[in-house]
mmCIF file of C-alpha atoms in Angstrom:
data_model
loop_
_atom_site.group_PDB
_atom_site.id
_atom_site.type_symbol
_atom_site.label_atom_id
_atom_site.label_comp_id
_atom_site.label_asym_id
_atom_site.label_seq_id
_atom_site.Cartn_x
_atom_site.Cartn_y
_atom_site.Cartn_z
ATOM 1 C CA ARG Z 1 -15.315 6.612 7.268
ATOM 2 C CA ASN Z 2 -14.408 8.928 4.440
ATOM 3 C CA GLU Z 3 -12.597 11.385 7.001
ATOM 4 C CA ARG Z 4 -9.423 12.945 7.750
ATOM 5 C CA VAL Z 5 -7.750 13.896 10.935
ATOM 6 C CA PRO Z 6 -4.513 15.857 11.780
ATOM 7 C CA ILE Z 7 -2.029 14.002 13.833
ATOM 8 C CA VAL Z 8 0.445 16.484 15.509
ATOM 9 C CA ARG Z 9 3.462 15.519 17.591
ATOM 10 C CA GLY Z 10 5.927 18.244 18.569
ATOM 11 C CA GLY Z 11 6.174 20.527 15.410
ATOM 12 C CA ALA Z 12 5.363 17.808 12.799
ATOM 13 C CA SER Z 13 2.080 17.181 11.588
ATOM 14 C CA VAL Z 14 0.531 14.539 9.388
ATOM 15 C CA ASP Z 15 -2.953 13.946 7.947
ATOM 16 C CA LEU Z 16 -4.581 10.500 8.520
ATOM 17 C CA ALA Z 17 -7.403 9.739 6.201
ATOM 18 C CA GLY Z 18 -9.813 6.709 5.906
ATOM 19 C CA ILE Z 19 -12.304 5.714 3.206
ATOM 20 C CA ASP Z 20 -14.906 3.053 2.905
ATOM 21 C CA ASP Z 21 -14.125 -0.182 1.066
ATOM 22 C CA ARG Z 22 -14.918 0.185 -2.731
ATOM 23 C CA THR Z 23 -17.944 -2.271 -2.315
ATOM 24 C CA ALA Z 24 -19.458 -0.538 0.548
ATOM 25 C CA ILE Z 25 -22.109 1.238 -1.732
ATOM 26 C CA SER Z 26 -23.586 -1.925 -2.740
ATOM 27 C CA SER Z 27 -24.484 -2.668 1.015
ATOM 28 C CA GLY Z 28 -27.585 -0.718 0.880
ATOM 29 C CA VAL Z 29 -26.709 1.054 4.025
ATOM 30 C CA PRO Z 30 -27.338 4.719 3.475
ATOM 31 C CA GLY Z 31 -24.001 6.705 3.610
ATOM 32 C CA HIS Z 32 -21.759 3.933 3.008
ATOM 33 C CA GLY Z 33 -19.338 4.195 -0.082
ATOM 34 C CA ALA Z 34 -15.800 5.244 -0.729
ATOM 35 C CA ASP Z 35 -15.504 9.119 -0.995
ATOM 36 C CA LEU Z 36 -12.007 10.142 -1.112
ATOM 37 C CA ASP Z 37 -13.141 13.684 -2.218
ATOM 38 C CA ALA Z 38 -14.990 13.973 1.085
ATOM 39 C CA ALA Z 39 -12.057 12.678 3.130
ATOM 40 C CA LEU Z 40 -9.601 15.101 1.640
ATOM 41 C CA ASP Z 41 -12.017 18.114 1.476
ATOM 42 C CA GLY Z 42 -10.329 21.295 2.883
ATOM 43 C CA ARG Z 43 -6.847 19.515 3.382
ATOM 44 C CA ASP Z 44 -3.702 21.483 3.050
ATOM 45 C CA ASP Z 45 -1.516 19.866 0.485
ATOM 46 C CA ALA Z 46 1.727 20.806 2.213
ATOM 47 C CA VAL Z 47 0.869 18.305 5.028
ATOM 48 C CA PRO Z 48 1.786 14.780 4.429
ATOM 49 C CA LEU Z 49 -1.116 12.338 4.067
ATOM 50 C CA VAL Z 50 -1.570 8.707 4.944
ATOM 51 C CA LEU Z 51 -4.513 6.838 3.602
ATOM 52 C CA LEU Z 52 -6.244 3.906 5.003
ATOM 53 C CA ALA Z 53 -8.113 2.245 2.203
ATOM 54 C CA HIS Z 54 -9.061 -1.432 2.623
ATOM 55 C CA GLN Z 55 -8.524 -2.626 -0.905
ATOM 56 C CA PRO Z 56 -5.168 -1.744 -2.730
ATOM 57 C CA VAL Z 57 -6.939 -1.005 -5.966
ATOM 58 C CA GLN Z 58 -8.220 2.047 -4.374
ATOM 59 C CA VAL Z 59 -4.665 3.354 -4.837
ATOM 60 C CA GLU Z 60 -5.262 4.535 -8.420
ATOM 61 C CA GLN Z 61 -7.386 7.399 -7.155
ATOM 62 C CA ALA Z 62 -5.295 7.938 -4.157
ATOM 63 C CA ALA Z 63 -2.409 8.617 -6.470
ATOM 64 C CA ALA Z 64 -4.322 11.003 -8.545
ATOM 65 C CA ALA Z 65 -5.242 12.693 -5.405
ATOM 66 C CA GLY Z 66 -1.657 13.301 -4.193
ATOM 67 C CA VAL Z 67 -1.601 10.707 -1.371
ATOM 68 C CA GLY Z 68 1.869 9.966 -0.101
ATOM 69 C CA LEU Z 69 1.283 6.597 1.450
ATOM 70 C CA GLN Z 70 -1.840 4.236 1.344
ATOM 71 C CA LEU Z 71 -2.156 1.213 3.878
ATOM 72 C CA SER Z 72 -4.274 -1.724 2.687
ATOM 73 C CA GLY Z 73 -5.266 -5.083 3.418
ATOM 74 C CA HIS Z 74 -8.041 -7.204 1.810
ATOM 75 C CA THR Z 75 -5.840 -9.655 -0.295
ATOM 76 C CA HIS Z 76 -4.645 -11.819 2.745
ATOM 77 C CA GLY Z 77 -1.406 -12.094 0.629
ATOM 78 C CA GLY Z 78 -3.259 -14.315 -1.874
ATOM 79 C CA GLN Z 79 -4.091 -16.550 1.059
ATOM 80 C CA LEU Z 80 -4.238 -19.853 -0.810
ATOM 81 C CA TRP Z 81 -1.526 -20.600 -3.567
ATOM 82 C CA PRO Z 82 -2.160 -20.473 -6.458
ATOM 83 C CA PHE Z 83 -5.140 -18.211 -5.790
ATOM 84 C CA ASP Z 84 -2.641 -15.324 -5.268
ATOM 85 C CA TYR Z 85 -2.514 -15.197 -9.203
ATOM 86 C CA ALA Z 86 -6.269 -14.595 -9.426
ATOM 87 C CA VAL Z 87 -6.026 -11.796 -6.907
ATOM 88 C CA ARG Z 88 -3.316 -10.147 -8.886
ATOM 89 C CA LEU Z 89 -5.886 -9.628 -11.847
ATOM 90 C CA ASP Z 90 -7.975 -7.387 -9.550
ATOM 91 C CA GLN Z 91 -5.559 -5.772 -7.218
ATOM 92 C CA PRO Z 92 -2.271 -3.849 -8.207
ATOM 93 C CA ALA Z 93 -0.643 -5.646 -5.230
ATOM 94 C CA VAL Z 94 -1.159 -8.585 -3.207
ATOM 95 C CA GLN Z 95 1.425 -7.705 -0.257
ATOM 96 C CA GLY Z 96 4.395 -5.548 0.744
ATOM 97 C CA LEU Z 97 5.457 -2.217 -0.346
ATOM 98 C CA SER Z 98 5.103 -0.898 -3.765
ATOM 99 C CA ARG Z 99 4.757 2.442 -5.672
ATOM 100 C CA VAL Z 100 1.941 3.937 -7.886
ATOM 101 C CA GLY Z 101 3.352 7.098 -9.461
ATOM 102 C CA ASP Z 102 4.369 9.128 -6.302
ATOM 103 C CA THR Z 103 2.350 7.356 -3.927
ATOM 104 C CA GLN Z 104 3.710 4.408 -1.906
ATOM 105 C CA LEU Z 105 1.348 1.362 -1.086
ATOM 106 C CA TYR Z 106 1.834 -0.976 1.834
ATOM 107 C CA VAL Z 107 -0.292 -3.965 1.688
ATOM 108 C CA THR Z 108 -0.385 -6.204 4.747
ATOM 109 C CA THR Z 109 -1.342 -9.867 4.367
ATOM 110 C CA GLY Z 110 -2.987 -9.426 7.749
ATOM 111 C CA ALA Z 111 -3.442 -12.218 10.326
ATOM 112 C CA GLY Z 112 -6.946 -13.753 9.361
ATOM 113 C CA PHE Z 113 -8.431 -15.441 6.409
ATOM 114 C CA TRP Z 114 -11.425 -15.303 4.091
ATOM 115 C CA GLY Z 115 -13.585 -18.444 3.523
ATOM 116 C CA PRO Z 116 -11.579 -21.652 4.445
ATOM 117 C CA PRO Z 117 -9.506 -21.250 7.586
ATOM 118 C CA MET Z 118 -6.161 -21.731 6.331
ATOM 119 C CA ARG Z 119 -3.237 -20.196 4.296
ATOM 120 C CA ILE Z 120 -0.864 -21.771 1.999
ATOM 121 C CA GLY Z 121 2.024 -19.869 0.701
ATOM 122 C CA ALA Z 122 0.713 -16.593 2.358
ATOM 123 C CA ARG Z 123 2.280 -16.096 5.950
ATOM 124 C CA PRO Z 124 0.107 -13.988 8.541
ATOM 125 C CA GLU Z 125 1.524 -10.570 9.457
ATOM 126 C CA VAL Z 126 0.834 -7.786 11.824
ATOM 127 C CA ALA Z 127 2.677 -4.921 10.122
ATOM 128 C CA VAL Z 128 4.087 -1.980 12.229
ATOM 129 C CA VAL Z 129 4.832 1.013 10.029
ATOM 130 C CA GLU Z 130 6.947 3.865 11.455
ATOM 131 C CA LEU Z 131 6.821 7.277 9.963
ATOM 132 C CA ARG Z 132 9.530 9.606 10.108
ATOM 133 C CA ALA Z 133 10.111 13.270 8.995
ATOM 134 C CA PRO Z 134 12.527 13.565 5.867
#
């Protein structure tokens, strides 16, 4: 929650950060709420950064902060056609890989659902992301 950890393998290093969902502040639970500044505090900008942020819309702030890759979910790929069109009104991406400025965004459709236990036009997925040094 709003934290960053370094991951080191051999001579390579990457920072992995995670922030709360943008709606967490309204939960009423003390300490909940997205705080990207806290997650990135003290970070070395020369080290690549991967951000875990539940909602793709959080990529705007991530791009402004210099995040290299944001991994998100939340959309369930639209889950029910034609609901995916409504999801696009709130989110910059519904599924797959896209880019916002210099930040890459990957949105997984996930394996679950929200509301009715069904999917129409939105295949479930368990994504595997492999990071490689340039």
